[in-house]
mmCIF file of C-alpha atoms and ligand atoms in Angstrom:
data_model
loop_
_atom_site.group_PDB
_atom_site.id
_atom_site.type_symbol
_atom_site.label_atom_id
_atom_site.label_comp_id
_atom_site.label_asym_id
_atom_site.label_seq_id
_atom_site.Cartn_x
_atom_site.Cartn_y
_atom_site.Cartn_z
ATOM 1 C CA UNK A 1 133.960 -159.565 -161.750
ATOM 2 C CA UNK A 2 133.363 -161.174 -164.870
ATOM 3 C CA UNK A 3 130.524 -160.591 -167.761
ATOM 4 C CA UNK A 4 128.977 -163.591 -168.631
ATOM 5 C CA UNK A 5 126.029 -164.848 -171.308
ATOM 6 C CA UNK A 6 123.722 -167.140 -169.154
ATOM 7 C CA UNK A 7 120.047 -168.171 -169.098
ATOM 8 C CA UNK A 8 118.238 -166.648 -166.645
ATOM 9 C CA UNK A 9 114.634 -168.183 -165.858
ATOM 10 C CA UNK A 10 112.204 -165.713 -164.242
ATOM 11 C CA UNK A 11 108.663 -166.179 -162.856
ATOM 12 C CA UNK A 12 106.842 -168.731 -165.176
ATOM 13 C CA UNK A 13 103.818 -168.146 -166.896
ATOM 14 C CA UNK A 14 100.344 -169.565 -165.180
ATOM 15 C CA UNK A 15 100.397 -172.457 -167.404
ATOM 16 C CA UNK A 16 104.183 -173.624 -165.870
ATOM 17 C CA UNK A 17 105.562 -172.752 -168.761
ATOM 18 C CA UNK A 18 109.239 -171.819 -168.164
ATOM 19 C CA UNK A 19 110.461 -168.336 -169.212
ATOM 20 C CA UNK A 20 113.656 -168.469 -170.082
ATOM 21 C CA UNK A 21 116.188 -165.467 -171.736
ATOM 22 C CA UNK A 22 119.667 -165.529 -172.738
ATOM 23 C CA UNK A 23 121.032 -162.408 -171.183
ATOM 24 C CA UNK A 24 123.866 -160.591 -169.565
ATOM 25 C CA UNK A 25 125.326 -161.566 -165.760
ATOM 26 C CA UNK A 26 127.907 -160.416 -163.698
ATOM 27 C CA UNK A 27 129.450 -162.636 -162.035
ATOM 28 C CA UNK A 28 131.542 -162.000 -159.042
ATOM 29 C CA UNK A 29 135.018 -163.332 -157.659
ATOM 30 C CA UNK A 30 134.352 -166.891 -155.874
ATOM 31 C CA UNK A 31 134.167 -167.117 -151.724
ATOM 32 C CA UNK A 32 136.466 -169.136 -150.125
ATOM 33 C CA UNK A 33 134.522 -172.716 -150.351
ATOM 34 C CA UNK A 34 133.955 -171.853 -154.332
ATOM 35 C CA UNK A 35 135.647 -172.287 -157.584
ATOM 36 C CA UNK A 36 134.700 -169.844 -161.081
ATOM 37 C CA UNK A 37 134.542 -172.249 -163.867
ATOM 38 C CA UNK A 38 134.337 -171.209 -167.301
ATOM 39 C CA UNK A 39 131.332 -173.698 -168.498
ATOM 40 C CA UNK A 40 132.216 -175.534 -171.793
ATOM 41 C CA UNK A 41 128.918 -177.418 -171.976
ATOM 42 C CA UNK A 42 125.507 -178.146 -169.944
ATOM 43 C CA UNK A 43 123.615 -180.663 -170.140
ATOM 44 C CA UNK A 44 119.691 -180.209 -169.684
ATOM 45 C CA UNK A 45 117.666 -182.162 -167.322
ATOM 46 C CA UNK A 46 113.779 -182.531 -166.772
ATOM 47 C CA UNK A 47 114.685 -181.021 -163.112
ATOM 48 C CA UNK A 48 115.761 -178.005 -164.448
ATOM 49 C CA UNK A 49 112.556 -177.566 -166.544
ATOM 50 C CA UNK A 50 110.470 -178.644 -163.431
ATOM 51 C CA UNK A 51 112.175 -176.067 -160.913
ATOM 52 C CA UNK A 52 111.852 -173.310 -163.346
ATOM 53 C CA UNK A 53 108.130 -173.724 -164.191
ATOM 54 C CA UNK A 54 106.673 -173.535 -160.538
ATOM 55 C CA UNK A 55 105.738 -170.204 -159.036
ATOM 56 C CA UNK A 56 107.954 -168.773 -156.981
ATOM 57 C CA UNK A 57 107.259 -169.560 -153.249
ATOM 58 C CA UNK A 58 106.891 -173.603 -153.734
ATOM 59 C CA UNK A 59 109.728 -175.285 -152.059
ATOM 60 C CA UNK A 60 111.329 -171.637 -151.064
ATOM 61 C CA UNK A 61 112.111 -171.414 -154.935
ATOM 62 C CA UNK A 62 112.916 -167.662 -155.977
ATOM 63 C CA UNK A 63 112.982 -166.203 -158.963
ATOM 64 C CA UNK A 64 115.248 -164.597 -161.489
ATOM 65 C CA UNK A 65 117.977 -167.516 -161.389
ATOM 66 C CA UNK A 66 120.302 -169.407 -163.307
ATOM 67 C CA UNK A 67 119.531 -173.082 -163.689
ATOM 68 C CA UNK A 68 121.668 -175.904 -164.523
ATOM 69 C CA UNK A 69 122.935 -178.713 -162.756
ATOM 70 C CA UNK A 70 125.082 -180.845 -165.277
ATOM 71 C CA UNK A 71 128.319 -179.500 -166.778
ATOM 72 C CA UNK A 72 132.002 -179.200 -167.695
ATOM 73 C CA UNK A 73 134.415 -176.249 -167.243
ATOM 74 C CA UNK A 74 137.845 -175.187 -166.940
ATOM 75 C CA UNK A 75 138.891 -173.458 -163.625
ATOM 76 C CA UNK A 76 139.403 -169.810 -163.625
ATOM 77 C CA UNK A 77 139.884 -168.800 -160.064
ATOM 78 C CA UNK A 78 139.580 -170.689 -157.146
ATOM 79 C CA UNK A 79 138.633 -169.474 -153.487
ATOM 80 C CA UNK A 80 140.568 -169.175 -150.722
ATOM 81 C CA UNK A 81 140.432 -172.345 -148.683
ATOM 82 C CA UNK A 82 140.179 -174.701 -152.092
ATOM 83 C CA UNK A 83 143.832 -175.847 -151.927
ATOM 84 C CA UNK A 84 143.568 -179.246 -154.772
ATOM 85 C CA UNK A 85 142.252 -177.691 -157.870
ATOM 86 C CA UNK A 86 144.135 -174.850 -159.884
ATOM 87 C CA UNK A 87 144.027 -172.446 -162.520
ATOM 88 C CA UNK A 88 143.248 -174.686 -165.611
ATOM 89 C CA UNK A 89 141.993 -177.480 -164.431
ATOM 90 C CA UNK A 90 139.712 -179.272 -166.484
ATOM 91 C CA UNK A 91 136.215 -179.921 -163.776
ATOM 92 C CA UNK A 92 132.991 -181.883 -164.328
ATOM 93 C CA UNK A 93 130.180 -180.617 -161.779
ATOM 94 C CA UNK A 94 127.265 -181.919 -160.209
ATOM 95 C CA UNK A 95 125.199 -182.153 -157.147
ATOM 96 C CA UNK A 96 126.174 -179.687 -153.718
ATOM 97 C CA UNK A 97 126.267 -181.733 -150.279
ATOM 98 C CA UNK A 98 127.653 -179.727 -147.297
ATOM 99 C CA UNK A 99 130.558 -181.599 -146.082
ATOM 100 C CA UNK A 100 129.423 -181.185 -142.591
ATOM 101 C CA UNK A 101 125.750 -183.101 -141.467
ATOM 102 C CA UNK A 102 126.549 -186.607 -140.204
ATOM 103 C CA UNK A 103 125.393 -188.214 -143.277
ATOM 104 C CA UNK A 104 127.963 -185.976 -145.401
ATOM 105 C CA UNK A 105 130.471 -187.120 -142.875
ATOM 106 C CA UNK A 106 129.800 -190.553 -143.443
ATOM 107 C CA UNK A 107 130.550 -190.629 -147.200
ATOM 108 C CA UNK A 108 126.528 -189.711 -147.906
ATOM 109 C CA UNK A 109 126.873 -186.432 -149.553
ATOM 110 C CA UNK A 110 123.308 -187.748 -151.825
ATOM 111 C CA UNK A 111 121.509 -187.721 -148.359
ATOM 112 C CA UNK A 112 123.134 -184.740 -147.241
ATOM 113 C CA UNK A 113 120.615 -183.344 -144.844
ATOM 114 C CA UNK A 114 120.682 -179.613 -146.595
ATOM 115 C CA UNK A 115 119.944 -181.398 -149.900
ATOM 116 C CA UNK A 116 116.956 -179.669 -150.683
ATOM 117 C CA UNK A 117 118.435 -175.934 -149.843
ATOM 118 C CA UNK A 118 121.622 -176.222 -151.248
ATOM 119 C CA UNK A 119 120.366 -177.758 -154.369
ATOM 120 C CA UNK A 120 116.961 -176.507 -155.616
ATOM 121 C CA UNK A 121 117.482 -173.192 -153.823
ATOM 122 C CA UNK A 122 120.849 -172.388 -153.625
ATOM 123 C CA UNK A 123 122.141 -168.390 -153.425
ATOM 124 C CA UNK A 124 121.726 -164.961 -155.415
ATOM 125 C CA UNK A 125 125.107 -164.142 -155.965
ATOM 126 C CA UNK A 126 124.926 -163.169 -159.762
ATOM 127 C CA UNK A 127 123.476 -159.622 -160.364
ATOM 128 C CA UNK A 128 121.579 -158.514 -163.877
ATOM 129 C CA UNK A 129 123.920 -156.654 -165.859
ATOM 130 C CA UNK A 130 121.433 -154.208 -167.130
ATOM 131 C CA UNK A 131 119.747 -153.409 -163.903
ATOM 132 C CA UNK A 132 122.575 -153.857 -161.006
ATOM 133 C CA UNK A 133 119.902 -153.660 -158.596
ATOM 134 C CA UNK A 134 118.651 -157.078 -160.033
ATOM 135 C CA UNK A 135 119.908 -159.910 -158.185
ATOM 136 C CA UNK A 136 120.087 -163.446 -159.204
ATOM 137 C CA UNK A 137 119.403 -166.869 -157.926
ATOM 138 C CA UNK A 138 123.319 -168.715 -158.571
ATOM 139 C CA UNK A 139 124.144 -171.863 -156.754
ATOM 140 C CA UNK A 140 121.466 -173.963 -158.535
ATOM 141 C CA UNK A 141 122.575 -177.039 -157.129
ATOM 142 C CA UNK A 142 125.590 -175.642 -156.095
ATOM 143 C CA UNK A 143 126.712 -174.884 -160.128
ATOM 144 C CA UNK A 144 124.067 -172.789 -162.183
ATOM 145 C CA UNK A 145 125.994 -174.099 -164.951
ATOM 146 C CA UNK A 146 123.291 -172.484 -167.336
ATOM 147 C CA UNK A 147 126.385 -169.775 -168.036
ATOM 148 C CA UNK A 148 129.479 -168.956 -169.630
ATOM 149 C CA UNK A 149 131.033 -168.226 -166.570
ATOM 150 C CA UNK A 150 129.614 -169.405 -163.309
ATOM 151 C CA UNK A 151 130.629 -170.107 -159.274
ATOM 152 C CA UNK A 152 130.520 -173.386 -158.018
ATOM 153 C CA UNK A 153 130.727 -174.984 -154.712
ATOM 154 C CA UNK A 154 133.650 -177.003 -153.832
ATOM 155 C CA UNK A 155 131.427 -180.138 -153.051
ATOM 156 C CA UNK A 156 129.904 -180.068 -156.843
ATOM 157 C CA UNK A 157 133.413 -180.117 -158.339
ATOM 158 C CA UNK A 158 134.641 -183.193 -159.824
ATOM 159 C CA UNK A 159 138.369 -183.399 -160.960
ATOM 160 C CA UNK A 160 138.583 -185.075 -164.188
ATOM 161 C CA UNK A 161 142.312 -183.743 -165.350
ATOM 162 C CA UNK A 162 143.703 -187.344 -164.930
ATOM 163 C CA UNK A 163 140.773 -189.148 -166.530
ATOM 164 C CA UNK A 164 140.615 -187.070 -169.844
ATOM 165 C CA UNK A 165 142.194 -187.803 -172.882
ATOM 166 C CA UNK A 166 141.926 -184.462 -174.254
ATOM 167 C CA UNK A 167 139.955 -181.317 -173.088
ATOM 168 C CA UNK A 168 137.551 -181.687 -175.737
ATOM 169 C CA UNK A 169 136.063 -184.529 -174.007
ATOM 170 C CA UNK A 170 134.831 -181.843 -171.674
ATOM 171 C CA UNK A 171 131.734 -181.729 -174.128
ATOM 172 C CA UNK A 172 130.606 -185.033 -174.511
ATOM 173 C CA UNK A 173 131.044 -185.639 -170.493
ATOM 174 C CA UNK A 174 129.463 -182.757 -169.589
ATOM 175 C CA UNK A 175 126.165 -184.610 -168.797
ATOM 176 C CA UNK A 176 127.619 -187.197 -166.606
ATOM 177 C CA UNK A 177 126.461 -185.109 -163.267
ATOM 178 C CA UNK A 178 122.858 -185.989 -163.325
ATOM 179 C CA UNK A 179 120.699 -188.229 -165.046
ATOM 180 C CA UNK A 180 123.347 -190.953 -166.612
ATOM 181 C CA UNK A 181 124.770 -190.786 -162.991
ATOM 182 C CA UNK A 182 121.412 -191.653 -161.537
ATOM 183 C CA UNK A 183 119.722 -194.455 -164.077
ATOM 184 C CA UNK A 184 123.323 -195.379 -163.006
ATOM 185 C CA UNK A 185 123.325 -195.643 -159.293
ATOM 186 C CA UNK A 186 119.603 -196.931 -159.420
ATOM 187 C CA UNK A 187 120.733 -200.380 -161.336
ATOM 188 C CA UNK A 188 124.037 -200.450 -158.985
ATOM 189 C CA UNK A 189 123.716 -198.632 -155.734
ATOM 190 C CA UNK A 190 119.499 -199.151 -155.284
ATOM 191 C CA UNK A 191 118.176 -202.198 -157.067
ATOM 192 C CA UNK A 192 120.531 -204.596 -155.176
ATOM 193 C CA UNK A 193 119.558 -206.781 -158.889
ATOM 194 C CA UNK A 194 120.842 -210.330 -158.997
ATOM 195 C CA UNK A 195 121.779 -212.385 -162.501
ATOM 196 C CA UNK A 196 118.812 -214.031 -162.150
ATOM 197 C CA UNK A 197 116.839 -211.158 -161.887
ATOM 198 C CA UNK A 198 114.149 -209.763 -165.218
ATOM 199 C CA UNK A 199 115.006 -205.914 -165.207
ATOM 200 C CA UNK A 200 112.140 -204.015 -166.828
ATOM 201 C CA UNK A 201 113.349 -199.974 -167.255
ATOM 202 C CA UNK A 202 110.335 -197.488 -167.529
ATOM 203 C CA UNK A 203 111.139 -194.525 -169.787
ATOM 204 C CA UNK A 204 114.494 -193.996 -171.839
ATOM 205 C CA UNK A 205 115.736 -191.449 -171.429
ATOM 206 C CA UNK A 206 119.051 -190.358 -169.520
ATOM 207 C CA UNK A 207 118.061 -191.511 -166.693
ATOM 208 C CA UNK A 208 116.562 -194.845 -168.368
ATOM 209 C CA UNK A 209 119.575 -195.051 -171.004
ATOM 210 C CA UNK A 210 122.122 -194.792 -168.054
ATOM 211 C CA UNK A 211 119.636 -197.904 -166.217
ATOM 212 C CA UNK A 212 120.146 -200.048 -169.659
ATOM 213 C CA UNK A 213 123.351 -199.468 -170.290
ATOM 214 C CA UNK A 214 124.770 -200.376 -166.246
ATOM 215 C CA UNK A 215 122.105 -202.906 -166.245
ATOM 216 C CA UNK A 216 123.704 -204.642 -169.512
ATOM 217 C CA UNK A 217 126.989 -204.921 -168.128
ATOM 218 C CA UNK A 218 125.285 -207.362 -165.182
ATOM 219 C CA UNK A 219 124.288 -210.119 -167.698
ATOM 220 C CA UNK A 220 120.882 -210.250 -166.143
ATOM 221 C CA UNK A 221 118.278 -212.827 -167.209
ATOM 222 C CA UNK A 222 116.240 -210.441 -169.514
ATOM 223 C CA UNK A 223 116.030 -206.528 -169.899
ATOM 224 C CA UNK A 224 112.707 -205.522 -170.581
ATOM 225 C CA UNK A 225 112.773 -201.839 -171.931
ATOM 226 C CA UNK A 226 109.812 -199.778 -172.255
ATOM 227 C CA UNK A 227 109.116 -196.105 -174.225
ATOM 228 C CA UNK A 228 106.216 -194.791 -176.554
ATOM 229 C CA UNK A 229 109.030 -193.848 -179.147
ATOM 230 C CA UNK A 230 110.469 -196.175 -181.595
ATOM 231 C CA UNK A 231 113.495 -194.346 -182.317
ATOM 232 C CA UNK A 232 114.166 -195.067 -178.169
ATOM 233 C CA UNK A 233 113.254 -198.258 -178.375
ATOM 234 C CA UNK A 234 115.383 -199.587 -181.838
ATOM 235 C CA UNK A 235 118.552 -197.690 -179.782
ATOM 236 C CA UNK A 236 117.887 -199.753 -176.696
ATOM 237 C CA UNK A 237 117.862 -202.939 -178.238
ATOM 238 C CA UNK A 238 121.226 -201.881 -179.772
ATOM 239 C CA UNK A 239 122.634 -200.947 -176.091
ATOM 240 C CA UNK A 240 121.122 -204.125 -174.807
ATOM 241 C CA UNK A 241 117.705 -204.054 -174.284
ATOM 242 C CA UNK A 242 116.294 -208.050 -174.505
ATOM 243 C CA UNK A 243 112.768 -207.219 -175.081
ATOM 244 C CA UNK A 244 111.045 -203.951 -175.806
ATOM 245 C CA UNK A 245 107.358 -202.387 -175.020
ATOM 246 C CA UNK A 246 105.961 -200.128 -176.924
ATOM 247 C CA UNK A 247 103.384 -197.968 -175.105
ATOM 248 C CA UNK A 248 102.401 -196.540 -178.261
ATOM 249 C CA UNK A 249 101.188 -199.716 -180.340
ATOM 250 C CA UNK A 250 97.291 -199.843 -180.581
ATOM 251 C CA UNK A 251 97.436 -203.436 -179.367
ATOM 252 C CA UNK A 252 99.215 -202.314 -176.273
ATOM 253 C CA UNK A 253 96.682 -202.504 -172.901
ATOM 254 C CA UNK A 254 98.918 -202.481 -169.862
ATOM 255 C CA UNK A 255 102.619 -202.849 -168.927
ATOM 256 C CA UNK A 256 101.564 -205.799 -166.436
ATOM 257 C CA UNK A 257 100.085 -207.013 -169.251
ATOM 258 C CA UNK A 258 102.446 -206.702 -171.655
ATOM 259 C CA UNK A 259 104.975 -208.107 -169.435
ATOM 260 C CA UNK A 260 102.897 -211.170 -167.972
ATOM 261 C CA UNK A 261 102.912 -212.202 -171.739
ATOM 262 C CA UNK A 262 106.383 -212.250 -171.637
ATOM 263 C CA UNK A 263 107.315 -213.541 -168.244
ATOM 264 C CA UNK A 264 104.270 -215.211 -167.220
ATOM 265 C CA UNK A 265 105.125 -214.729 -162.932
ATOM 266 C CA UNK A 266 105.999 -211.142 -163.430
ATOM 267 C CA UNK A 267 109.649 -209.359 -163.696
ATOM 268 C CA UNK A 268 111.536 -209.248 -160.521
ATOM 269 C CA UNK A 269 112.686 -204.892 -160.392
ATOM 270 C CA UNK A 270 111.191 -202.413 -162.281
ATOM 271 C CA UNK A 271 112.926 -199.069 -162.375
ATOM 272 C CA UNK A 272 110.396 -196.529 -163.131
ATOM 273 C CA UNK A 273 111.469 -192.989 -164.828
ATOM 274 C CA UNK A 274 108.272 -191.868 -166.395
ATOM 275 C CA UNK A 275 106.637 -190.264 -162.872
ATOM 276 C CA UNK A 276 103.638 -191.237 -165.520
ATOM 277 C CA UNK A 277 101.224 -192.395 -162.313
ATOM 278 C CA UNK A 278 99.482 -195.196 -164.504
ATOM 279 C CA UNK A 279 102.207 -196.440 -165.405
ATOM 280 C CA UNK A 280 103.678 -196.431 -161.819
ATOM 281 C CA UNK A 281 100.845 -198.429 -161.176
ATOM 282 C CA UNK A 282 101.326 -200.796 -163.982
ATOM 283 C CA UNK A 283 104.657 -201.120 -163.158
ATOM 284 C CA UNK A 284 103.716 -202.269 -159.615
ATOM 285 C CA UNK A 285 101.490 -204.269 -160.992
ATOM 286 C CA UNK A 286 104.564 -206.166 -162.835
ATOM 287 C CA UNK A 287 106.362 -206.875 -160.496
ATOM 288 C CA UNK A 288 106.300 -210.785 -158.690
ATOM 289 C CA UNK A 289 105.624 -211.126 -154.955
ATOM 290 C CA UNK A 290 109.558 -210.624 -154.198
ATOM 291 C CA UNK A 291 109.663 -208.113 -156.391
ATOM 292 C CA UNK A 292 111.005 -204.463 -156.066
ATOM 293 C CA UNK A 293 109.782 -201.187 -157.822
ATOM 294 C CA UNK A 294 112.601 -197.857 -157.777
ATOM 295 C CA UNK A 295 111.061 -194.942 -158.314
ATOM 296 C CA UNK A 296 113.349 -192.344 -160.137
ATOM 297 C CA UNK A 297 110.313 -190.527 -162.152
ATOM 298 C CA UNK A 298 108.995 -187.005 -161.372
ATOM 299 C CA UNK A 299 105.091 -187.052 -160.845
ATOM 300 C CA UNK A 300 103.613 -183.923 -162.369
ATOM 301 C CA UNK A 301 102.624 -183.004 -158.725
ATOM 302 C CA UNK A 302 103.684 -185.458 -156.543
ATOM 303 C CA UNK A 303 107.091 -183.855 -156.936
ATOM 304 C CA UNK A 304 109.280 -186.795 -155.476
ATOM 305 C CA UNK A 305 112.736 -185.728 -155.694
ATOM 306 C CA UNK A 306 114.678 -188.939 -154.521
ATOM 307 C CA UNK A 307 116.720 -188.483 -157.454
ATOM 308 C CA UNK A 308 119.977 -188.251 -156.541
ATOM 309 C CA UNK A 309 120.861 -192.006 -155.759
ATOM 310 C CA UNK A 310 124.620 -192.301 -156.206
ATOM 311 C CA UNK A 311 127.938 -190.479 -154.676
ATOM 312 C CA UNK A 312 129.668 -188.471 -157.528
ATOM 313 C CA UNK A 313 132.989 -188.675 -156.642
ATOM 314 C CA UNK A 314 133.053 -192.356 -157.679
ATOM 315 C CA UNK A 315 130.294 -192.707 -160.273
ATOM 316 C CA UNK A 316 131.307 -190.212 -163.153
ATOM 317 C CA UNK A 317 135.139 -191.813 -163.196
ATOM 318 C CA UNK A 318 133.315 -195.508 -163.240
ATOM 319 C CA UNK A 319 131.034 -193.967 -166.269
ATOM 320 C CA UNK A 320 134.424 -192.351 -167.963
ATOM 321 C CA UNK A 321 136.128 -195.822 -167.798
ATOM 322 C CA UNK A 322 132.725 -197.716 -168.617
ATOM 323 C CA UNK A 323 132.684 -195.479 -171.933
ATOM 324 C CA UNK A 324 136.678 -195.786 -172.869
ATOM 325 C CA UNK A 325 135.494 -199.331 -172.356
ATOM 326 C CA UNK A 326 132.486 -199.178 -175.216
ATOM 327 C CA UNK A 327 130.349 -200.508 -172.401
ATOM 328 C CA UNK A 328 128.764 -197.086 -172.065
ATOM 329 C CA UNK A 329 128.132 -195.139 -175.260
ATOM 330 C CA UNK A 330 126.998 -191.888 -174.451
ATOM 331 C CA UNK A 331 128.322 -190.550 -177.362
ATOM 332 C CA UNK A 332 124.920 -191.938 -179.168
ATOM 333 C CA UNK A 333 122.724 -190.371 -176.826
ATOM 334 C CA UNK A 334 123.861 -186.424 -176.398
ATOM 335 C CA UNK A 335 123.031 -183.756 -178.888
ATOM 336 C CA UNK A 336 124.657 -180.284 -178.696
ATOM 337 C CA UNK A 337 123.279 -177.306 -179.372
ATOM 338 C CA UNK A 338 124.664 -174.020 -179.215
ATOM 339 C CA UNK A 339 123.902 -172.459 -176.082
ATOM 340 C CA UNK A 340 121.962 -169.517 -178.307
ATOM 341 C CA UNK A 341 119.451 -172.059 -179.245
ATOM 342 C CA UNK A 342 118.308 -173.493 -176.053
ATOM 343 C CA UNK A 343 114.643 -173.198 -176.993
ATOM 344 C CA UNK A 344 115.168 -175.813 -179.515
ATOM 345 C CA UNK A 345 117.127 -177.682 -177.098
ATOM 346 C CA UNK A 346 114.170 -177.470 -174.921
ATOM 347 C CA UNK A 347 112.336 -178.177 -177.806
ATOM 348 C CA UNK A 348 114.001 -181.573 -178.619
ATOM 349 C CA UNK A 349 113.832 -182.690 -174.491
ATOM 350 C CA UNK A 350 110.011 -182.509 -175.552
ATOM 351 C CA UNK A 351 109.250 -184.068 -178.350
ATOM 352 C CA UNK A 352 111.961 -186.919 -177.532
ATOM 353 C CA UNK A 353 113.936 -185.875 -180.262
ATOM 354 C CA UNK A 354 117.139 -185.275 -177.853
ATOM 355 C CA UNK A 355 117.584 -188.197 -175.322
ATOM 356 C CA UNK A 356 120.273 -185.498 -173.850
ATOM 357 C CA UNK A 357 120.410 -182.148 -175.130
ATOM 358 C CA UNK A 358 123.421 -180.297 -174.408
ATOM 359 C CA UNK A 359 124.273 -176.685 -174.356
ATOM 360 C CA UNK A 360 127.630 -175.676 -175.397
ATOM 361 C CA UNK A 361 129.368 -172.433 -174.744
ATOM 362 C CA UNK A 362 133.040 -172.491 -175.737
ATOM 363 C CA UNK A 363 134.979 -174.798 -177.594
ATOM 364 C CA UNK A 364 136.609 -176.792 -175.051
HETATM 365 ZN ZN1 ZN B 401 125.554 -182.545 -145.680
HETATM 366 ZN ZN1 ZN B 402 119.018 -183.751 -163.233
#
């Protein structure tokens, strides 16, 4: 058993306000299908936000847990049937599939047919270290990596010790499980874009960003990308980016619009992050008669969850070489923040200060 600093969420306020504390855990040893990782860093993702602020009940969500489902550790102690990773190893984590539905079977492990279970509900193997008698919800998508120390499923573990240069890259690729991966896997696995194609990308942030930046690399006819902050916008010109739309101008009307002005017969894929329904709509409304709409975004209540579009195992060592490569410069779109201050980190997710805030916990 270990004592760990982690951030426990407990039952949100009315208003979905999440209510988050830094606080003690124990942690225990890790079962045989597990690994403990010592977390260096976690990235934060709207998904954690989202399945932290509903009451407990929707989608068999339970409260106190640990959230968390981006991050980079080294290996403490590893269970008994996980023969390939050892003590040391340097780990990136991310989504849990089982290993054992026919669509994990056949290489699927995003379609996994537990998907929902494993990852938005996962276990309550961590126990309150002021009130033993207080268990918590660990497993959050099969990591919790909200923690110093935490136990992950074998299936979330990435192996990264022959991709690093160093083990202080552990920070700046902490984020790669999540959002990055899927604006990722939505240009390359999903969008099935051609070079002819006019790519417009709804939102930018990580999930957006990670869009632009695969989506530059395809020398498409145009990019098209859209935000209400200019900040976003001057940085996506910069990481390719053709055109940009500000939703915030007071001579903006509509994205269709906007874009018809452009490309008078419409773009040909849009790949919507907002989950703004408006401009879902708009977006649609884009689009030509062959075109193609992916929706990524999170609708305040629709609550479509398709977000995991891409297999892990091969998409964070593509985005590792991508970034060795310059082609994928994540480096200008995390900011860290000690663990401590994770209200400000929240904070900066907000106000669209932080395209990626991170949490760190140890120098790694
Ligand atoms: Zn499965
Ligand atoms: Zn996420």
């Amino acid at each position: 058993m270990v004592l760990a600093k982690a951030i426990v969420a407990r039952e949100p306020a009315p208003d979905f306000k999440v209510n988050w504390s830094l606080e003690e855990i124990e942690v225990n040893s890790p079962g045989e299908n597990e690994v403990l990782v010592q977390i260096v860093a976690s990235g934060i993702c709207h998904t954690d936000i989202l399945l932290t602020s509903v009451p407990s009940g929707s989608f068999g969500i339970t409260y106190p847990k640990v959230a968390g489902h981006e991050g980079s550790g080294i290996v403490r102690s590893v269970g008994k049937s996980v023969s390939d990773i050892e003590v040391g190893d340097p780990v990136l984590l991310s989504f849990y599939s089982c290993s054992s539905c026919w669509q994990c079977k056949n290489s699927h492990p995003a379609y996994c047919t537990s998907f929902a279970v494993g990852n938005y509900v996962g276990e309550q193997k961590f126990v309150s270290a002021r009130d033993s008698a207080e268990l918590l919800g660990s497993g959050f998508f099969g990591q919790s990596s909200f923690a110093q120390y935490t136990i992950v499923k074998y299936s979330s573990i990435v192996k990264v010790k022959e991709l690093l240069h160093h083990d202080k890259e552990l920070k700046l690729f902490s984020p790669l499980g999540c959002g990055f991966q899927t604006g990722m896997g939505a240009i390359q696995n999903i969008s099935s874009a051609r070079p002819d194609d006019i790519v417009m990308i709804q939102g930018l942030g990580a999930v957006g960003m990670g869009a632009l930046m695969t989506a530059k690399m395809q020398n498409y006819k145009a990019i098209i990308a859209v935000d209400r902050d200019k900040a976003r916008l001057e940085l996506a010109k910069t990481l390719g980016a053709s055109h940009v739309l500000d939703t915030s101008d007071p001579e903006f009307t509509t994205l269709d619009q906007a874009a018809k002005a452009i490309f008078p017969h419409g773009v040909s894929i849009v790949i919507e992050t907002t989950g703004v329904p408006s401009l879902i709509e708009q977006g649609l409304q884009s689009t030509h008669t062959r075109g193609k709409i992916v929706l990524i975004g999170v609708p305040p209540l629709g609550y479509n969850l398709s977000v995991n579009v891409t297999e892990h195992l091969n998409a964070i060592p593509q985005m590792i070489k991508w970034y060795r490569e310059g082609q994928f410069p994540i480096d200008k779109l995390v900011k860290y923040f000690n663990a401590a201050d994770y209200e400000q980190a929240l904070k900066s997710l907000k106000d669209g200060t932080a395209i990626k805030p991170v949490l760190v916990w140890a120098s790694g």
